[in-house]
Short mmCIF file of C-alpha atoms in Angstrom, two decimals:
data_model
loop_
_atom_site.label_atom_id
_atom_site.label_comp_id
_atom_site.label_asym_id
_atom_site.label_seq_id
_atom_site.Cartn_x
_atom_site.Cartn_y
_atom_site.Cartn_z
CA MET A 1 129.47 89.92 68.28
CA LYS A 2 130.27 89.22 71.96
CA LYS A 3 131.85 92.66 72.31
CA ILE A 4 128.78 94.37 70.85
CA LEU A 5 126.43 92.37 73.08
CA GLY A 6 128.57 93.16 76.12
CA LEU A 7 128.60 96.84 75.22
CA LEU A 8 124.79 96.90 74.80
CA ILE A 9 124.31 95.23 78.18
CA LEU A 10 126.69 97.71 79.81
CA ILE A 11 124.91 100.70 78.23
CA SER A 12 121.47 99.36 79.18
CA THR A 13 122.45 99.11 82.84
CA PHE A 14 123.11 102.84 82.89
CA THR A 15 120.00 103.85 80.94
CA MET A 16 117.40 101.52 82.46
CA LYS A 17 115.50 102.93 85.40
CA ALA A 18 113.26 100.91 87.69
CA GLN A 19 110.15 102.26 89.30
CA GLU A 20 110.65 104.90 91.94
CA ASN A 21 110.73 103.41 95.43
CA GLY A 22 110.25 106.68 97.30
CA GLU A 23 113.50 106.48 99.23
CA ASN A 24 114.49 109.94 98.01
CA LYS A 25 111.21 111.50 99.19
CA LEU A 26 110.81 112.98 102.62
CA GLY A 27 107.97 111.81 104.80
CA SER A 28 106.80 112.97 108.19
CA TRP A 29 105.66 111.34 111.40
CA HIS A 30 103.76 113.43 113.91
CA MET A 31 103.76 111.74 117.32
CA TYR A 32 102.43 112.26 120.82
CA PHE A 33 103.27 110.02 123.78
CA GLY A 34 101.94 110.59 127.27
CA THR A 35 101.90 108.91 130.65
CA ASN A 36 99.54 110.26 133.30
CA LYS A 37 99.97 108.93 136.82
CA ILE A 38 96.71 108.17 138.64
CA SER A 39 98.20 106.47 141.74
CA ASN A 40 101.54 105.16 143.03
CA LYS A 41 101.16 101.91 141.07
CA LEU A 42 98.91 102.93 138.13
CA SER A 43 99.20 105.30 135.20
CA ILE A 44 97.51 105.76 131.83
CA HIS A 45 99.52 105.54 128.61
CA THR A 46 98.31 107.55 125.60
CA GLU A 47 99.84 107.61 122.14
CA ALA A 48 98.94 109.03 118.75
CA GLN A 49 100.96 108.84 115.55
CA LEU A 50 100.16 110.29 112.14
CA ARG A 51 102.47 109.03 109.41
CA TYR A 52 102.58 110.73 106.04
CA TYR A 53 104.43 110.04 102.82
CA GLU A 54 105.83 113.15 101.11
CA GLN A 55 105.75 115.66 103.98
CA ALA A 56 102.13 115.53 105.12
CA LYS A 57 100.67 115.34 101.60
CA ASN A 58 99.73 111.65 101.41
CA PHE A 59 98.25 109.97 104.47
CA ASN A 60 99.90 106.62 105.14
CA GLN A 61 99.09 105.42 108.65
CA LEU A 62 97.30 106.38 111.87
CA LEU A 63 98.14 104.71 115.20
CA LEU A 64 96.11 105.35 118.33
CA ARG A 65 97.05 103.46 121.47
CA THR A 66 96.02 103.64 125.09
CA GLY A 67 96.62 101.45 128.08
CA LEU A 68 96.70 101.06 131.82
CA ASN A 69 100.24 100.81 133.20
CA TYR A 70 101.01 98.87 136.39
CA HIS A 71 104.30 100.03 137.93
CA ILE A 72 106.11 97.04 139.43
CA ASP A 73 108.96 99.25 140.65
CA ALA A 74 110.70 102.45 139.53
CA ASN A 75 112.33 100.74 136.52
CA ALA A 76 109.70 98.22 135.41
CA TRP A 77 106.05 98.31 134.48
CA THR A 78 103.55 96.35 132.44
CA THR A 79 100.75 97.68 130.27
CA PHE A 80 97.34 96.34 129.32
CA GLY A 81 95.90 98.32 126.45
CA TYR A 82 94.36 98.71 123.05
CA GLY A 83 95.77 99.84 119.72
CA TYR A 84 93.81 101.13 116.73
CA ILE A 85 95.82 101.22 113.49
CA VAL A 86 94.62 102.40 110.07
CA THR A 87 96.89 102.02 107.04
CA ASP A 88 96.20 103.48 103.60
CA GLY A 89 95.78 100.47 101.34
CA SER A 90 96.05 102.37 98.08
CA PHE A 91 99.81 101.86 97.80
CA GLU A 92 100.71 99.34 95.11
CA GLU A 93 102.62 96.98 97.41
CA PHE A 94 99.56 96.57 99.67
CA ARG A 95 97.22 95.92 96.75
CA MET A 96 99.51 93.20 95.41
CA LYS A 97 99.72 91.45 98.79
CA ARG A 98 95.94 91.38 99.14
CA THR A 99 95.40 89.71 95.78
CA LEU A 100 97.96 86.96 96.34
#
């Protein structure tokens, strides 16, 4: 009986399939980053990102960011800005988190 039960468990591990997690699907991120100098110490940062699941078929996320950069020296700066982020909430994992 133990051998049969062990064999059934072993067979079921090969035949059972969990839900698809999407790791084998290709997605795409389309990005733009820009810095436009307006003086020796100031510049404007602009950024846009479109993130898609399954190669631009299913919209997943939009990120729009802008900011004013203050250049402390040639290798350091700080930014004060704003980010606008929209995420598609129709994915199952997001729906579950909202209801908890």
